[in-house]
XYZ file of C-alpha atoms in Angstrom:
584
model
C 0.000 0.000 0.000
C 1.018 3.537 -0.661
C -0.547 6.077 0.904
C 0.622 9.929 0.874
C 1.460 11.522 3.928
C 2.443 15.088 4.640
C 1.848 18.100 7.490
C 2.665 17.878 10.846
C 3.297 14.996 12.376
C 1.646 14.546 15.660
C 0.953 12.227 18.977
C -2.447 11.433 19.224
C -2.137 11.007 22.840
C -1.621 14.624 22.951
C -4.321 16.057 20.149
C -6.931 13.648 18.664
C -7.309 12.501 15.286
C -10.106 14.407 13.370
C -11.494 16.605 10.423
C -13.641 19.629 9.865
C -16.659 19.479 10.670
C -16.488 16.105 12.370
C -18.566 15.539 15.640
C -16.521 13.253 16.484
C -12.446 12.159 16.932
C -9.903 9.251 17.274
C -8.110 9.204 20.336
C -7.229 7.387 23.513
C -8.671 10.148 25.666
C -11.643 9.052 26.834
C -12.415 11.662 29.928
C -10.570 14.093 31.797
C -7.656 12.036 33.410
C -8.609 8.688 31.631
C -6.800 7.235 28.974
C -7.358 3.812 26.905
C -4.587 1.645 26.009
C -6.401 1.359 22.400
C -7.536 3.889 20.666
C -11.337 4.833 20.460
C -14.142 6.680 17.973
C -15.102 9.571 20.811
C -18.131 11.351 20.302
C -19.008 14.947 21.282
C -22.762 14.912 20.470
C -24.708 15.219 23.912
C -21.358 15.622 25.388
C -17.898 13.269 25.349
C -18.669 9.849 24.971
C -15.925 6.661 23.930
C -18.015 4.615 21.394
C -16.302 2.294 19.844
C -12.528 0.699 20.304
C -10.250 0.241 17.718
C -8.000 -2.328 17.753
C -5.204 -3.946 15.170
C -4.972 -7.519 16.009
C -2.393 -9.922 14.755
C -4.228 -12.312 12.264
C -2.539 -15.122 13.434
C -3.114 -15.241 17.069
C -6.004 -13.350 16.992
C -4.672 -11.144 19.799
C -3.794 -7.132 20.131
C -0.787 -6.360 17.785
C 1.900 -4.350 19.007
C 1.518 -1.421 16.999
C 2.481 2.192 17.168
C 0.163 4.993 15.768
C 1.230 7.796 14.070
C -0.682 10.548 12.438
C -0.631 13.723 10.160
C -3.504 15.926 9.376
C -4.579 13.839 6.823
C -3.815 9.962 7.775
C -3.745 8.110 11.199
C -1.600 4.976 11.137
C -1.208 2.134 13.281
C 2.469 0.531 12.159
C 4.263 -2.927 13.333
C 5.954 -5.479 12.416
C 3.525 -7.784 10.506
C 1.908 -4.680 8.876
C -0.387 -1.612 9.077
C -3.995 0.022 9.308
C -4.598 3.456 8.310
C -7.644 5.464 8.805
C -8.730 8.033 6.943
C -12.007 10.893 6.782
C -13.942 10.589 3.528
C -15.959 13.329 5.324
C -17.072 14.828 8.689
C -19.174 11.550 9.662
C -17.449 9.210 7.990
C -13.579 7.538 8.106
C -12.377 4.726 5.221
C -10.068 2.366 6.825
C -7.644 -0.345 5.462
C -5.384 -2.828 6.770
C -2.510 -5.430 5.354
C -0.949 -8.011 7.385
C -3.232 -7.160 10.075
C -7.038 -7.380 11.476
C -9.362 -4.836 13.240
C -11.748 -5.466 15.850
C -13.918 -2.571 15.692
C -15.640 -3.440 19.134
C -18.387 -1.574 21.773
C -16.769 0.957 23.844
C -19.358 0.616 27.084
C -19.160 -2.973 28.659
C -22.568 -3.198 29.646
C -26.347 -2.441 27.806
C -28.830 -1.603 30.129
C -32.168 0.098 29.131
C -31.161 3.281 29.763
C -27.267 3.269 28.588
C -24.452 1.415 26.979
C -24.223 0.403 23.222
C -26.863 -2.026 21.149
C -24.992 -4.115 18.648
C -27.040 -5.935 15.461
C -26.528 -6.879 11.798
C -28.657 -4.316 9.403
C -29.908 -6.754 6.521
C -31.167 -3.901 4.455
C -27.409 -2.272 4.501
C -25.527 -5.670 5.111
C -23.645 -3.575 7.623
C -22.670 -4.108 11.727
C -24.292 -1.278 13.814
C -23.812 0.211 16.930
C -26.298 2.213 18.583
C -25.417 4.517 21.524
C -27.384 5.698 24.249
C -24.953 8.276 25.522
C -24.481 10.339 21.675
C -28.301 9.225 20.923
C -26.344 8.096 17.462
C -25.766 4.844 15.341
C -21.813 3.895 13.889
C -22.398 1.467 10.958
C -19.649 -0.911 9.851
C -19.476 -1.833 6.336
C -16.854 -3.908 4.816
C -15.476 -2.940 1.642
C -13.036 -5.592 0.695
C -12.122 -8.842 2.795
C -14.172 -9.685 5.353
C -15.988 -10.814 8.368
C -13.580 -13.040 10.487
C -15.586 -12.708 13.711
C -19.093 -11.073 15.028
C -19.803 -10.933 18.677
C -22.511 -9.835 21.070
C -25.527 -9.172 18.535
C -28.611 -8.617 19.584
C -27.580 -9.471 23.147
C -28.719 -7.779 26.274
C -26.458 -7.311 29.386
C -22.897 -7.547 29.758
C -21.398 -8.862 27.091
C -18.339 -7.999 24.206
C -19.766 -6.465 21.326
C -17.921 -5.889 17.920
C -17.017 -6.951 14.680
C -13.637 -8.540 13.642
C -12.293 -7.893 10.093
C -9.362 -10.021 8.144
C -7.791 -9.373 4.901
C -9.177 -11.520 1.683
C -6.785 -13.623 -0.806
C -5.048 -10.142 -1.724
C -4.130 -9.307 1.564
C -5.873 -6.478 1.633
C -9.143 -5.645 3.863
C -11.016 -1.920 3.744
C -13.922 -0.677 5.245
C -15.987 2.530 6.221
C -17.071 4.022 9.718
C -19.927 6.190 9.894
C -21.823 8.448 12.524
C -25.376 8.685 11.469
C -28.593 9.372 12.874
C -31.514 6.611 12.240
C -31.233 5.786 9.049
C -29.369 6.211 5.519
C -28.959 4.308 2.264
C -26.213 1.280 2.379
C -22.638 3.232 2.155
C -21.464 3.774 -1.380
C -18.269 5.411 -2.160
C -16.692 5.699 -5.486
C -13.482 7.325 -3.970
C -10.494 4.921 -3.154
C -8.810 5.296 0.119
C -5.221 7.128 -1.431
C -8.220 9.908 -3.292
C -9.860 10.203 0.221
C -6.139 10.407 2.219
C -5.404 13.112 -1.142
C -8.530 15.082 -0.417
C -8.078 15.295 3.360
C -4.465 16.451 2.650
C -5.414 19.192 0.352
C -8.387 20.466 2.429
C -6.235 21.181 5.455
C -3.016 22.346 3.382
C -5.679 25.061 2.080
C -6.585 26.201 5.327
C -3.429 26.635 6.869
C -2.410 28.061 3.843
C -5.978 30.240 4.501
C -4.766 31.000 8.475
C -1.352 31.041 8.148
C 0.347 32.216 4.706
C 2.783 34.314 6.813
C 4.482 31.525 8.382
C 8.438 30.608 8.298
C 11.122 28.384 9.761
C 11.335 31.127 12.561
C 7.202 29.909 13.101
C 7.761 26.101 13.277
C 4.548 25.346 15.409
C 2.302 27.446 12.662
C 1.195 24.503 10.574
C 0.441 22.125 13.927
C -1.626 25.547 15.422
C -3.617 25.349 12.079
C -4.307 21.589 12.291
C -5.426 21.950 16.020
C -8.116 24.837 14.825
C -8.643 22.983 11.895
C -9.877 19.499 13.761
C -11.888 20.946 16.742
C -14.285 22.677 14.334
C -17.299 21.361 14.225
C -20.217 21.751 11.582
C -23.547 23.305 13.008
C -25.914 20.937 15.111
C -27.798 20.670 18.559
C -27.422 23.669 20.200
C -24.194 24.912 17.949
C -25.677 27.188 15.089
C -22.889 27.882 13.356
C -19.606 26.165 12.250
C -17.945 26.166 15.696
C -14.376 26.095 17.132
C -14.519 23.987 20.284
C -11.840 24.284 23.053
C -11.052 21.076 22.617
C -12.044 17.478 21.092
C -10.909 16.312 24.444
C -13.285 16.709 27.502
C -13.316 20.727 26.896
C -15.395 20.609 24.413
C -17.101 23.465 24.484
C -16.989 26.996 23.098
C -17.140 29.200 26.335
C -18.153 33.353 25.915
C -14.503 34.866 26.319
C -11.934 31.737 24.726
C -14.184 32.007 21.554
C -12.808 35.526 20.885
C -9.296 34.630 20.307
C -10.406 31.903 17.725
C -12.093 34.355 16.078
C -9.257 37.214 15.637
C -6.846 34.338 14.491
C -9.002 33.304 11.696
C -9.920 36.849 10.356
C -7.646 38.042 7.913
C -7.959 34.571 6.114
C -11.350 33.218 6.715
C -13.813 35.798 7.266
C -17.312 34.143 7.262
C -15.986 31.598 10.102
C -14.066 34.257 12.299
C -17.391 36.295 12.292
C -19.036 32.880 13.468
C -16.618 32.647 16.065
C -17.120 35.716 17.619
C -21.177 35.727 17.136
C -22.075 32.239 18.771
C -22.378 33.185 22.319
C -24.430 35.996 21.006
C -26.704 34.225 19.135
C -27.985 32.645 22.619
C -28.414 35.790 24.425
C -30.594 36.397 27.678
C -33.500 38.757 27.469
C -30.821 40.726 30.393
C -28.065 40.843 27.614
C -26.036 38.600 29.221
C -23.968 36.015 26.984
C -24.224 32.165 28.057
C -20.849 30.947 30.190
C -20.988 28.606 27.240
C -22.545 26.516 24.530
C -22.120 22.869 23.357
C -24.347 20.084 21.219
C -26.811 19.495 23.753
C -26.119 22.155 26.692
C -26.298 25.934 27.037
C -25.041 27.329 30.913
C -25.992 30.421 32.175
C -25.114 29.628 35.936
C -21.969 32.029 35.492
C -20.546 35.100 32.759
C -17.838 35.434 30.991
C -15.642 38.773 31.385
C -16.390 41.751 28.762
C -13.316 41.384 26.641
C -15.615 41.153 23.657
C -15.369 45.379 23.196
C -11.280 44.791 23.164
C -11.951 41.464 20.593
C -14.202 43.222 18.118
C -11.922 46.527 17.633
C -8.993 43.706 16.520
C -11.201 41.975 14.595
C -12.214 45.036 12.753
C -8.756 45.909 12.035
C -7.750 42.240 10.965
C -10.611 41.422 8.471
C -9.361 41.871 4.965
C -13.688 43.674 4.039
C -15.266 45.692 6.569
C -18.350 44.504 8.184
C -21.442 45.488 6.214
C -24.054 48.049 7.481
C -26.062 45.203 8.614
C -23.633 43.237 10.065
C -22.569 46.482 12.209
C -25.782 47.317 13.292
C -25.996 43.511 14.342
C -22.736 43.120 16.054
C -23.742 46.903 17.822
C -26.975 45.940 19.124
C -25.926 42.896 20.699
C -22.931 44.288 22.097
C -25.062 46.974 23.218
C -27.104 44.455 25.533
C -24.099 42.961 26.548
C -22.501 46.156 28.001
C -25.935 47.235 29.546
C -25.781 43.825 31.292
C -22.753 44.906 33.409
C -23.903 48.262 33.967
C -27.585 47.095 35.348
C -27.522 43.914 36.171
C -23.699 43.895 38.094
C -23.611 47.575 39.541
C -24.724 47.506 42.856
C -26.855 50.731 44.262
C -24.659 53.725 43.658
C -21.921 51.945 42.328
C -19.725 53.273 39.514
C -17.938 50.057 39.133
C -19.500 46.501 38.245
C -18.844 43.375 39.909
C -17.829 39.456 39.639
C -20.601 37.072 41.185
C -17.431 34.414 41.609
C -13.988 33.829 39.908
C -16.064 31.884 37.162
C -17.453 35.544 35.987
C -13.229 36.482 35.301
C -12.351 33.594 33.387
C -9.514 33.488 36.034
C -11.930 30.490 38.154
C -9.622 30.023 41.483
C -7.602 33.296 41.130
C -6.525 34.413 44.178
C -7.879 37.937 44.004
C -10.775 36.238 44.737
C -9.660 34.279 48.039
C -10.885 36.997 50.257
C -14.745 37.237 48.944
C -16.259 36.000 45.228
C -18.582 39.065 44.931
C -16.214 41.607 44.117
C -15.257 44.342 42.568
C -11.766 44.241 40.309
C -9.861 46.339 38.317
C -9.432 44.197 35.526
C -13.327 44.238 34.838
C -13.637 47.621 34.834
C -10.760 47.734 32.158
C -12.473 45.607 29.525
C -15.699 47.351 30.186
C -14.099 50.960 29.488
C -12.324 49.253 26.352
C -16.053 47.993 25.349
C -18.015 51.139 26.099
C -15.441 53.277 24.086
C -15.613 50.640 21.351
C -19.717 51.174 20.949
C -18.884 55.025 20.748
C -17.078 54.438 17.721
C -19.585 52.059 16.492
C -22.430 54.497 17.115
C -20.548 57.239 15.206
C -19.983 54.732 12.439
C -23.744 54.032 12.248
C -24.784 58.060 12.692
C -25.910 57.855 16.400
C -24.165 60.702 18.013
C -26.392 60.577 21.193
C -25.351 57.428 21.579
C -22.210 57.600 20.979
C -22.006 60.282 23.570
C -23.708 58.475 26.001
C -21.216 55.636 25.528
C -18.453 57.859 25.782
C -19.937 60.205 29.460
C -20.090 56.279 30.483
C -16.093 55.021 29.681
C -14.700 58.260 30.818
C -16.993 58.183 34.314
C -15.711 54.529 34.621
C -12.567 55.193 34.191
C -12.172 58.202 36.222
C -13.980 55.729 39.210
C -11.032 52.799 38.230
C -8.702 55.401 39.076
C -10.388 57.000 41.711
C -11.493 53.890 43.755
C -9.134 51.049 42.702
C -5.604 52.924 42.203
C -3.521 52.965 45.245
C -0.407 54.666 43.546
C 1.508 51.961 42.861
C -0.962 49.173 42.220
C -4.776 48.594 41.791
C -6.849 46.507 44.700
C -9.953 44.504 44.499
C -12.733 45.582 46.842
C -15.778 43.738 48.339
C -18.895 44.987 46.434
C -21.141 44.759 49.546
C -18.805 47.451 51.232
C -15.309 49.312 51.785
C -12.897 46.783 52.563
C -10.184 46.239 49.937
C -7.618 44.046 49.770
C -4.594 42.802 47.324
C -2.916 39.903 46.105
C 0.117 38.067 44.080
C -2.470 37.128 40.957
C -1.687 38.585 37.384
C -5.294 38.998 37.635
C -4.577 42.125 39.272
C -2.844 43.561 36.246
C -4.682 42.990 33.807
C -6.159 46.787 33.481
C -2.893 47.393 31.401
C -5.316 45.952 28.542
C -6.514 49.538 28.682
C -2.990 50.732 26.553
C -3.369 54.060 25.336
C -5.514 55.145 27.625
C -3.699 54.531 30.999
C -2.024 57.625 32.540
C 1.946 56.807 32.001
C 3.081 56.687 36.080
C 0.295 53.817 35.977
C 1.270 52.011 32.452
C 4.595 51.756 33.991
C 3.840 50.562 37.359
C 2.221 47.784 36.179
C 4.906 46.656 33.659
C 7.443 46.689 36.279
C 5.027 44.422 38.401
C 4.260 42.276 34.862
C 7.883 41.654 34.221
C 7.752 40.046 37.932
C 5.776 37.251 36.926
C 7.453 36.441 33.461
C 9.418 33.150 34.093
C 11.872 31.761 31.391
C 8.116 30.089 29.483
C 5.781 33.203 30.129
C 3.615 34.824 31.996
C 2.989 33.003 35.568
C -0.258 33.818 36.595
C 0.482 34.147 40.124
C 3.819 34.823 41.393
C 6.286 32.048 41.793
C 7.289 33.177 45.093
C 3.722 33.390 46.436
C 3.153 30.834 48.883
C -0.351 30.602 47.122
C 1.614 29.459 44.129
C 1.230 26.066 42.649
C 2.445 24.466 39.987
C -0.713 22.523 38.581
C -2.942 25.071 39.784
C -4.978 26.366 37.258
C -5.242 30.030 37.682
C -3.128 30.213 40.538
C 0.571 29.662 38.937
C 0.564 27.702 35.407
C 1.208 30.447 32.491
C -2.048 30.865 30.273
C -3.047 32.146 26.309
C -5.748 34.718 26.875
C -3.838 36.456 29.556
C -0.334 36.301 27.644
C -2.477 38.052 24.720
C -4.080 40.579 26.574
C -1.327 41.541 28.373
C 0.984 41.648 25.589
C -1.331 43.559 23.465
C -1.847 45.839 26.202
C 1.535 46.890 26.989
C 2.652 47.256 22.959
C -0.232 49.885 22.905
C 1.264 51.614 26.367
C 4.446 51.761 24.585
C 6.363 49.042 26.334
C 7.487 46.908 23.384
C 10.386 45.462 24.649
C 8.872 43.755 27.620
C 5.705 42.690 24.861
C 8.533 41.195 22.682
C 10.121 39.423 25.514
C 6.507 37.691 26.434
C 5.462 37.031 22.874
C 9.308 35.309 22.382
C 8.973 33.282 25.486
C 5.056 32.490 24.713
C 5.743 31.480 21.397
C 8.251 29.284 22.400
C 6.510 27.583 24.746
C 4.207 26.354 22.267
C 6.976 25.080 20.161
C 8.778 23.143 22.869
C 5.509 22.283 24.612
C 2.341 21.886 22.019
C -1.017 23.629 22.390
C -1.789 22.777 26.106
C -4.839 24.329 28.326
C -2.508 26.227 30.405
C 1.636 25.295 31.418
C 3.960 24.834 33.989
C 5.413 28.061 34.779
C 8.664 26.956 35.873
C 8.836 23.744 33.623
C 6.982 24.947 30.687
C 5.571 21.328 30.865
C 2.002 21.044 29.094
C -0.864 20.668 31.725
C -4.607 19.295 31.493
C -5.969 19.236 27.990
C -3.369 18.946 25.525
C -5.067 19.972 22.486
C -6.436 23.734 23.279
C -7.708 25.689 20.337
C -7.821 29.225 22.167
C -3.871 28.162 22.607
C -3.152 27.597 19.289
C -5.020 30.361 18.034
C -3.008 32.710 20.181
C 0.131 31.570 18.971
C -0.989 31.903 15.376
C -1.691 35.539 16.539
C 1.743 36.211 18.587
C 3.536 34.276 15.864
C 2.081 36.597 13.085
C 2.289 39.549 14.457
C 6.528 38.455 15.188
C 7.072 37.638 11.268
C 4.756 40.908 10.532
C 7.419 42.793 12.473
C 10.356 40.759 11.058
C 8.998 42.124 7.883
C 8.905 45.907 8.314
C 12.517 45.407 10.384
C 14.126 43.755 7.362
C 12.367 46.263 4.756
C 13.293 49.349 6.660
C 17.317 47.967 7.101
C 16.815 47.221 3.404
């Protein structure tokens, strides 16, 4: 067999094995913190859910081959001694796969059918095909063998605890293919007229065109680029359930989600390439709403949570996004994008100002993003500097939008607003060297070692300087030879796993650093996009990283990651550029 291979190579114990589109993935991540020795079809319809197990056997004992898988966007491979299977998307709900000199057992994921869960394994005589039937996706997987054959059926029809799957063994050319697909009751028997090097060839070309799309800028001196592409590329979903548009999820791991801040950063990496899905990106959350203007804390197939916010950034998102799309929006998409960002900022300024505030508040660390920051070990319910920040960003945002769209009273009512809210940042927050968090039920203030606590130096331009360069100096205290820590390594609160409270993270590495380039500090944003940047190269696309190690922590295969690397990485070569042309 020859099959072309080319892209990134990549460990599918660290990112699964997918396609555009696709619901679902091939990987040996089965839930946060469990891992299969095989690897398995997971779904993400009605949440993560291992299906089916794939395993090579050796077709003379019958038993698990030793194989080792490797895979490139467009091909997964298992490889060993007495041969090879490779696996393949013909398209989002459907993989071709084909073996020589070994078998598959293509076998039930869940051990046990009861009436209410498992999988339900039977023979379709209308399709001659094997299908599973899930409980958990509320989905069928049909088996249908191309070329060879059968070898071994188990567990039809049968109730209980029991092995379910289908065994398939190479015919007199040594050959065996067959096809995979997710469907939903029913469809016609599967048909293909493409042969598996066309479908491997069509797969390749797809993805080379999108990173192409995302990335035309990149270089030897961007050596993650292509892998960043093929992590966005994979985790997006086509619309269903719940998801109304093309979707970038966090993750095809157990984060598989799109939550109302992470979805932002997708979107301003994909904008100067692919327009139509950046501006789905950034307009999911809003297409789900409240009738208070508040945005969902996020949105999957079958679940929308409104238990907790996301911060405001979206003000500070939609300004870049502006300035990175290769057409302005349209009339009507500006008067879309105003209105609901409209609702959005009144949220915060009715719904999370308590009486006679000037400031709005977090309801719990959730609201920040930052969950277990430890600005927020004193009270939950507070008021912080960095939420005021990307609410003055997002008021003075709509002022320009308004004067765009010819609504000067509005735009000066957006305006009275972000000056007033700034003035109280300064006012009530600012201690002279450094801003506090405050309880929003009364007076009592406090500080702490979090980056949280910086983050107002997203405000750029418009900090006074004294304050721009306090907080660098107190930045450039938590930038360890990876990044950003996001709380000090010599806090005693520090911790090296501890989500918010130590390990370096994207969205803060890209606000900050875009924050302190626009408050003229460029050499300290150079230092963190360097150090960022390569983090990702040594390290992957991780949720978040060791801030002392750099070692990759949680899920490994983090799209709001890779999308701000694309970002750092472009804006580096973009630079690169204008150095070289001006020397020149």
């Amino acid at each position: 067999m020859t099959v072309a291979c080319s892209g990134p190579a990549f460990s599918v114990h660290d990112i699964p094995f997918s396609t555009y589109g696709s619901w679902f993935g091939i990987s040996p991540v089965l839930a946060e913190r469990t891992r299969a020795e095989d690897l398995h079809l997971v779904s993400h319809q009605n949440g993560m859910h291992a299906v089916l197990s794939i395993v090579p056997l050796d077709p003379v004992t019958g038993e698990r081959a030793r194989v080792h898988p490797q895979a490139t966007p467009a091909l997964l491979s298992w490889t060993g001694d007495g041969g090879r299977v490779d696996l393949a998307y013909e398209s989002p709900d459907t993989v071709r796969l084909r073996g020589t000199g070994l078998g598959l057992q293509v076998g039930a994921a869940a051990g046990e059918l009861t009436p209410f869960s498992g999988t339900y394994f039977f023979h379709d005589p209308v399709a001659d095909a094997h299908v599973f039937t899930s409980y958990e996706t509320g989905r069928r997987y049909r088996i249908t063998v191309l070329s060879g054959g059968v070898t071994d059926s188990a567990g039809a029809q049968t109730l209980g605890r029991a092995g379910r799957g289908v065994t398939i063994g190479a015919g007199a050319d040594g050959v065996w293919e067959a096809a995979v697909e997710e469907l939903d009751t029913a469809r016609p028997p599967y048909a293909s007229l493409a042969t598996f090097d066309e479908v491997v060839t069509a797969v390749r070309r797809s993805f080379e065109a999108f990173a192409d799309t995302v990335a035309p800028w990149r270089s030897p001196d961007t050596p993650a680029a292509e892998l960043a592409a093929y992590v966005l590329w994979s985790a997006t979903v086509r619309p269903a359930g719940l998801v109304t548009r093309p979707a970038v999820l966090m993750s095809k791991h157990w984060m598989d989600k799109v939550w109302s801040w992470d979805h932002c950063f997708n979107a301003l990496a994909l904008a100067p390439g692919s327009r139509g899905l950046a501006l789905d990106q950034f307009s999911l959350p809003f297409d789900h709403q409240d009738e208070t203007g508040a945005l969902p804390d996020s949105v999957t197939h079958s679940e929308i949570l409104y238990n907790f916010v996301k911060p405001p950034i979206h003000g500070w998102a939609l300004g870049r996004l502006r300035r990175r799309l290769q057409e302005p929006l349209a009339e009507a998409e500006l008067t879309e994008v105003y209105d609901r960002l409209a609702r959005w900022t009144d949220f915060w300024l009715t719904m999370r100002r308590a009486p006679g505030s000037a400031l709005p508040h977090y309801q719990h660390g959730n609201d920040s993003g930052w969950d277990n920051a430890t600005t927020f070990d004193p009270e939950r319910v507070i008021v912080s500097a960095d939420l005021a920040a990307f609410l003055i960003l997002q008021l003075r945002e709509l002022a320009v939008l308004a004067d765009e769209l010819g609504l000067p009273d509005d735009r000066r009512k957006w305006t009275r607003t972000a000056d007033a809210t700034q003035a109280a940042l300064f006012d009530e927050l600012w201690t002279g060297d450094r801003f506090v968090a405050r309880s929003a039920h009364g007076g009592v203030t406090w500080t702490s070692s979090s980056l949280l606590d910086l983050m107002p130096v997203v405000l750029g331009e418009h900090l006074p300087e004294h304050i721009g360069d306090a907080l660098a100096e107190r930045i450039e205290a938590h930038l360890t030879a990876h990044g950003l820590a996001t709380e000090l390594p010599t806090s005693p609160h520090y911790l090296a796993d501890g989500y918010w409270r130590g390990p370096i993270w994207a969205p803060s590495t890209v606000l900050i650093e875009d924050g302190l380039r626009r408050a003229g500090h460029d050499r300290l944003a150079d230092e963190i996009s360097d150090r960022f940047r390569a983090l990702c190269e040594t390290s992957g696309f991780a949720e978040n990283f060791d801030a002392l190690t750099g070692a990759g922590l949680r899920d490994r295969a983090y799209t709001w990651t890779a999308s701000s690397y694309l970002l750092l990485a472009e804006a580096h070569e973009l630079r690169r550029a204008e150095a070289t042309e001006a020397v020149g």
